[in-house]
Amino acid sequence: MLPNPDEKLDPRVKRTRSLILQSFDDLLAERNFESISVQDVTDKAQINRATFYAHFPDKYALLDHSISRMFMSEIEKRTLNACHYSPDNLRNLILGLCDFLSRLHTSCAQPHQQFESLVEGTVKKQIFDLLSYWLRDSKKSTTDIPATVATWAIYGLASHYSHKKKRPALEKFVDEALPLVAVNLEQFTAA
Amino acid sequence: MLPNPDEKLDPRVKRTRSLILQSFDDLLAERNFESISVQDVTDKAQINRATFYAHFPDKYALLDHSISRMFMSEIEKRTLNACHYSPDNLRNLILGLCDFLSRLHTSCAQPHQQFESLVEGTVKKQIFDLLSYWLRDSKKSTTDIPATVATWAIYGLASHYSHKKKRPALEKFVDEALPLVAVNLEQFTAA
DNA sequence: TTGGTTCTGTCGACTAAGCAACACTGGAGA
DNA sequence: TCTCCAGTGTTGCTTAGTCGACAGAACCAA
């Protein structure tokens, strides 16, 4: 679905990127995104600050990249990145997103409003792309509308779930929510 | 005693050196020195082979450097690198060397003859320098002779100890050996 | 012996990373 | 208000690391 990021790349570039990503993830576990400066990241990564800007325009792009990678690996873990729509795949997507957001909220230090809305934008973009891919052989010419509706619905559900003080049993929660989302997609599936 | 290796150095150099050293140590734990090629080290470290040669003339120099660092840290751990001769310091030196060689024999895969004699050369050079430093305020003008004698004696003892199938209690072994070495050095001490 | 293979050490051309500046911004005080 | 300070992007130049290629050494097998 997406080009392989492990393609033949200058090893210096691979090394620098992974140093930046790793340092950033470590910092996110310690303090909130707003308080982390580019300087902090490069200090921790032991690279020059100018080098950072050769890889990312700013710290927001770094967050975007980092969150994308994490969410993508969640998707790949559940092998949702190379398939079509099915109730079971949709179920797994919702489960994965709930897991992902819950983990994010526990692993990141005091997530603030800004942080959460940045994450939301990044992740929704990926969900939308994934759903569009699932519906690629649809009988209808455009799948924008159903993909958008489902994306927002799914994210809303997962966000709601992950913010609960006492999270209920995930399976039960998803079983209840699934049909409401599925109905939006089913009429657009190829089979 | 020695210049600080953490001085301001290009971070790329620090990074590359530590990648090389780490990969080499890891490889030494898996297979014997003879079977490890420069290629193997650079593959594991994910650096270019040409870069290796910018840092070390060959794999023997790498071994020398690696062993030196390990032994030096053993010495520093016991704060023997900034002091004078005393029976207690000598005792600690012998203890440290026995520990060091024993660890080396268990952590390195099948040490061969070549490997052991390379280690011996490197470590004896360091012991000699250390003893010369201990005797630096000697009444006698030259300390070469006693430092040489003691170096060989100490290394011989530790080598003997570390090769035993069933190693006896280290403390007891050292207590027995200590006076034989001490007598060679005491007459050269300043006090 | 010959030929194949793998490792070695070195080279020159190219590219990424380091560094020390710079001007600029926004916030915190006094 | 003004100044101080810390962080941001950007630049020109230097240096380290990468790449591909080379000839030669060591070894093994046909």
XYZ file of C-alpha atoms (C1' of nucleotides) in Angstrom, chain B residues 10 12 16 48 51 55, chain D residues 15-19 21:
12
model
C 33.021 15.835 16.520
C 30.036 12.003 14.267
C 31.043 6.051 14.715
C 30.859 1.906 5.501
C 34.974 4.554 7.467
C 39.461 5.094 12.675
C 34.802 17.819 7.932
C 33.294 12.962 8.315
C 31.041 9.267 6.138
C 29.386 6.865 1.836
C 29.997 4.631 -2.483
C 36.021 0.652 -7.779
